[in-house]
XYZ file of C-alpha atoms in Angstrom:
256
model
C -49.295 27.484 -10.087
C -48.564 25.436 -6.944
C -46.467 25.842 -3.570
C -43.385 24.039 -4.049
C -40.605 23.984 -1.549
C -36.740 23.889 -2.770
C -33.747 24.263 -0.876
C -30.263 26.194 -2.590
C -27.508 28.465 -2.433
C -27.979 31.974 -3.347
C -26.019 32.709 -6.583
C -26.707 36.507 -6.775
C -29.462 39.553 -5.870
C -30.095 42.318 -7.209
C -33.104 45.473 -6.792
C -36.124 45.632 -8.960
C -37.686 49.019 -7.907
C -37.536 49.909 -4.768
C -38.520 47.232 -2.035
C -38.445 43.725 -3.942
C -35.425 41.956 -5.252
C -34.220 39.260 -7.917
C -32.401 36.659 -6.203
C -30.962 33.770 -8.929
C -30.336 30.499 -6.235
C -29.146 27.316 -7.569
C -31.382 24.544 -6.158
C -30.869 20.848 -5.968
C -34.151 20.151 -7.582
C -35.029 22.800 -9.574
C -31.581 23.694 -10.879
C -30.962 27.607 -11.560
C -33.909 29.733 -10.738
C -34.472 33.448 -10.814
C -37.503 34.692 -7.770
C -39.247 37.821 -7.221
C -39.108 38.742 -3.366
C -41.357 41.165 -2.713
C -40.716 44.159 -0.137
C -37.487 42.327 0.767
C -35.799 45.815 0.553
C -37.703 47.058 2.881
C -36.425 47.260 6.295
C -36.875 45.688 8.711
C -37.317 42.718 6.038
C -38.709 39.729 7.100
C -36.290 37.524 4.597
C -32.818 37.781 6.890
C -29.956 37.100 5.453
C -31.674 33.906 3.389
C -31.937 36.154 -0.096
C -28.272 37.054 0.416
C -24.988 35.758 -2.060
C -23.699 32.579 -0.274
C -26.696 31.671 2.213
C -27.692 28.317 1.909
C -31.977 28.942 2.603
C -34.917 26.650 2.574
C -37.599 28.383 -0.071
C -41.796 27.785 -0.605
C -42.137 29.611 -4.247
C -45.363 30.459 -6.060
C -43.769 27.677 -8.683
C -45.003 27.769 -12.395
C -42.493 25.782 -14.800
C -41.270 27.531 -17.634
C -41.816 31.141 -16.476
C -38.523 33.358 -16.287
C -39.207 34.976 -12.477
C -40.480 32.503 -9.913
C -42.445 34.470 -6.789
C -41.219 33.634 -3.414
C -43.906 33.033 -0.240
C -41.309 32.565 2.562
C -37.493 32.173 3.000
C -35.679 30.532 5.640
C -31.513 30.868 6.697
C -30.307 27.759 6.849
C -26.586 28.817 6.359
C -25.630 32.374 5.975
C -21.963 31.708 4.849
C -21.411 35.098 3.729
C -21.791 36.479 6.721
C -19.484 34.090 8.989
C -16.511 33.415 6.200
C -14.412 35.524 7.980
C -11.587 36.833 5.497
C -11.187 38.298 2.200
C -9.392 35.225 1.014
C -12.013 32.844 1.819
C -14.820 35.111 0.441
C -12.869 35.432 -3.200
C -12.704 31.820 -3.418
C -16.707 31.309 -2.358
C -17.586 34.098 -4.269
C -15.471 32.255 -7.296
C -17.618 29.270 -6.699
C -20.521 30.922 -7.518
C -19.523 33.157 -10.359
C -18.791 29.503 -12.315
C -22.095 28.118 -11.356
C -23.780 31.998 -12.571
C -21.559 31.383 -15.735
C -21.944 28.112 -16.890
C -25.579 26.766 -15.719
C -28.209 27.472 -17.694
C -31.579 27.658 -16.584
C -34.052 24.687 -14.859
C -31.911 21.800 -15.294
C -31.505 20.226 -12.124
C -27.997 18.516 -11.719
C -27.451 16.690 -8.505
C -23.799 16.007 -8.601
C -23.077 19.668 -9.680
C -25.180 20.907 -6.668
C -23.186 18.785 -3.805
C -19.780 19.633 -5.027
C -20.967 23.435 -4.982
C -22.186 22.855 -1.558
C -19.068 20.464 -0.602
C -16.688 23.038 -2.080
C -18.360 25.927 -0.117
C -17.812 23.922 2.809
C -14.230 23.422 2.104
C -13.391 27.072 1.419
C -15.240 28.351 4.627
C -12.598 25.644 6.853
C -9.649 24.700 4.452
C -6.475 26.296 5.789
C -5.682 29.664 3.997
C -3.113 28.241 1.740
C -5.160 25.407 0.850
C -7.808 27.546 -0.866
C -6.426 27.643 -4.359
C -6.033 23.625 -4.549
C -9.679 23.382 -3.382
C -10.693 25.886 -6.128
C -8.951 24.287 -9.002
C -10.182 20.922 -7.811
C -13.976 22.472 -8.293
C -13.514 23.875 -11.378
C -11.651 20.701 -12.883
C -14.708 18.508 -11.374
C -17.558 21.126 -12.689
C -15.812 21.060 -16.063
C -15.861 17.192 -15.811
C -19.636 17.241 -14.678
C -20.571 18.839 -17.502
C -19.114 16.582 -20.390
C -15.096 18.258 -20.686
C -13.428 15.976 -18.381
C -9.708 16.677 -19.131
C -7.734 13.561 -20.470
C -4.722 13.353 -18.089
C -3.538 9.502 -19.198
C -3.339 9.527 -22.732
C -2.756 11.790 -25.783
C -6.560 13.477 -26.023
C -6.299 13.256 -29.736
C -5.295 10.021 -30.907
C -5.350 8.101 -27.801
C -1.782 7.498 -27.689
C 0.894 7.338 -24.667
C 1.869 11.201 -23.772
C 4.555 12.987 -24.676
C 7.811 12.990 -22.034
C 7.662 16.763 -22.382
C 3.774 16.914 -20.725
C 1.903 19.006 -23.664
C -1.398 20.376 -22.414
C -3.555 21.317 -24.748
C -6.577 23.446 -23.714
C -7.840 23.026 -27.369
C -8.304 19.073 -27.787
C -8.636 19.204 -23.677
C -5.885 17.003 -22.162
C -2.581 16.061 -22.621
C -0.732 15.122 -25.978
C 1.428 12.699 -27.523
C 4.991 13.859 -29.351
C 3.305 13.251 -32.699
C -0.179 15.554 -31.892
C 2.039 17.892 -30.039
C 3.920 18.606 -32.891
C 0.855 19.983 -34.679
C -1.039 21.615 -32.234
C -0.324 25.613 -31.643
C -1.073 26.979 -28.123
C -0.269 24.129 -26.098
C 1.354 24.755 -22.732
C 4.277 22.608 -21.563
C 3.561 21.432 -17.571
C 5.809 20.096 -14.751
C 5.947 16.797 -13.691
C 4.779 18.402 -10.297
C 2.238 20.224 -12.223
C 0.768 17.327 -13.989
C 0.735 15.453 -10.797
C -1.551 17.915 -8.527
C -3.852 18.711 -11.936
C -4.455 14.210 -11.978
C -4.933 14.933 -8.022
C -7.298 17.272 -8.001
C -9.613 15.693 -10.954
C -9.625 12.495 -9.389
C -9.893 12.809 -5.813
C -13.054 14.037 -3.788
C -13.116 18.013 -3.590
C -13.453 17.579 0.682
C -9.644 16.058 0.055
C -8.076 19.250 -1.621
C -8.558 21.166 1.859
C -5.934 18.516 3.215
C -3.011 20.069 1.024
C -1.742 23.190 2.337
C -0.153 23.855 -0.984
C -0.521 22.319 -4.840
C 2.820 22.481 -5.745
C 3.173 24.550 -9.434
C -0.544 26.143 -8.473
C 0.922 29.238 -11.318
C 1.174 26.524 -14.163
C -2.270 24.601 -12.695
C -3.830 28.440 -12.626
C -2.644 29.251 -16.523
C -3.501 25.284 -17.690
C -6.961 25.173 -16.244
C -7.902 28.696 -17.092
C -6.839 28.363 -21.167
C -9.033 24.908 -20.731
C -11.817 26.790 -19.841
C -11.584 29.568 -21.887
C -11.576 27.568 -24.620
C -14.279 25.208 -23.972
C -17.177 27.852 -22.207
C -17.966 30.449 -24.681
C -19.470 32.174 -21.429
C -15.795 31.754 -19.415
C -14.122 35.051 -18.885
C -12.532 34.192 -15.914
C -13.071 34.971 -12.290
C -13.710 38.885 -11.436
C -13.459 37.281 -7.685
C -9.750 36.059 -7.954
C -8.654 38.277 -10.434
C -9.612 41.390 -7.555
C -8.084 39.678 -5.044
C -5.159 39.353 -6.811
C -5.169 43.230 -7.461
C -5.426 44.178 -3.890
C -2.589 41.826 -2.781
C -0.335 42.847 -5.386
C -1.398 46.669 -4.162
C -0.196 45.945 -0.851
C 3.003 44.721 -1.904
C 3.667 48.130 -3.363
């Protein structure tokens, strides 16, 4: 067992008894780790805010590869975005972020690229304009799904290869768009806008810290319903996002 030091964003925490906590943090080096602080529930505790959801932290861990609970030394703040985000908007989308990371990563398998767009996207939710945040989050989860090997097909039928079909068949099943010939056999496709089909190419394509720029994806409904079916389909582990799907709730309760 030897002091390593790791930097990361803090997925999630939770008690275990009554002064430590588990804190999972996904790390640029390490990939997703679960630690043991002890006595960080006791107050004052000398951790801050760095074991808290959304702090970026600087960690020096009792490391030991291949055990389940790695045993933190110290913890340093580095960012505590959680508690500077500054609206319930901006903290559904961040909290979003992290939920698809907690979801879909699986274990110590460090992926660089993955990492950066969770930190650039973080970054991007915290100063985005409001009505930017749902093009930034559909841009992240259309380049984590890419990252990880289910890069939608936007330029050609997904099946065959072929031109697309006029009508713009999406098909969350063989994960991109279809020609007239593999549309015709394929249940459960969903039929997109040429506006729709234009911002879903966008936001693949173009770097995440761009998707802040557009105040507002034009068909973001259509985008929502694509990209969500997509994922459902593909991650076993994808029941959408609790963090969205309560915001969504509390808006529409207001509106009553």
């Amino acid at each position: 067992m030897a002091l390593t030091r790791t930097e990361g964003v803090v997925i999630r925490a939770f008690a275990l008894g009554d002064t430590s906590r588990i804190v999972v943090v996904y790390t640029r080096d390490l990939g997703l780790i679960k630690l043991v602080a002890k006595g960080a529930r006791k107050a004052p505790s000398r951790f801050g805010f760095a074991l808290e959801p959304l702090s970026f932290s600087r960690f020096v861990l009792y490391y030991k590869p291949d055990r389940d609970l790695q045993l933190v030394s110290q913890a340093e703040t580095i960012e505590a975005m959680g508690s500077s985000i500054g609206s319930l908007e901006r903290l559904a989308h961040a909290e979003a972020a992290l939920e698809l990371i907690d979801r879909l990563v699986w274990g110590e398998e460090p992926h660089a690229e993955l990492y950066d767009l969770l930190r650039a996207t973080l970054g991007q939710l915290e100063r985005a304009p409001i009505g930017a945040l749902a093009a930034v989050t559909l841009a992240y989860q259309l380049q984590v799904a890419s990252l990880l090997g289910y890069r939608p097909r936007l330029d050609r039928c997904a099946s065959c290869g072929q031109p697309i079909s006029p009508r713009r068949v999406f098909s969350p099943v063989r994960g991109g768009m279809l020609c007239d010939r593999c549309a015709a056999l394929e249940a459960g496709s969903i039929l997109l806008s040429a506006d729709a089909l234009a911002g879903l190419s966008l936001l693949l394509t173009r770097p995440v810290e761009e998707a802040g720029q557009f105040a507002e994806v034009q068909r973001a409904g259509e985008l929502l319903k694509a990209v969500e079916a997509f994922y459902r389909h593909h991650f076993q582990r994808f029941q959408g996002l609790r963090s969205l799907e309560m915001l969504k709730s509390l808006r529409s309760g207001e509106e009553q």
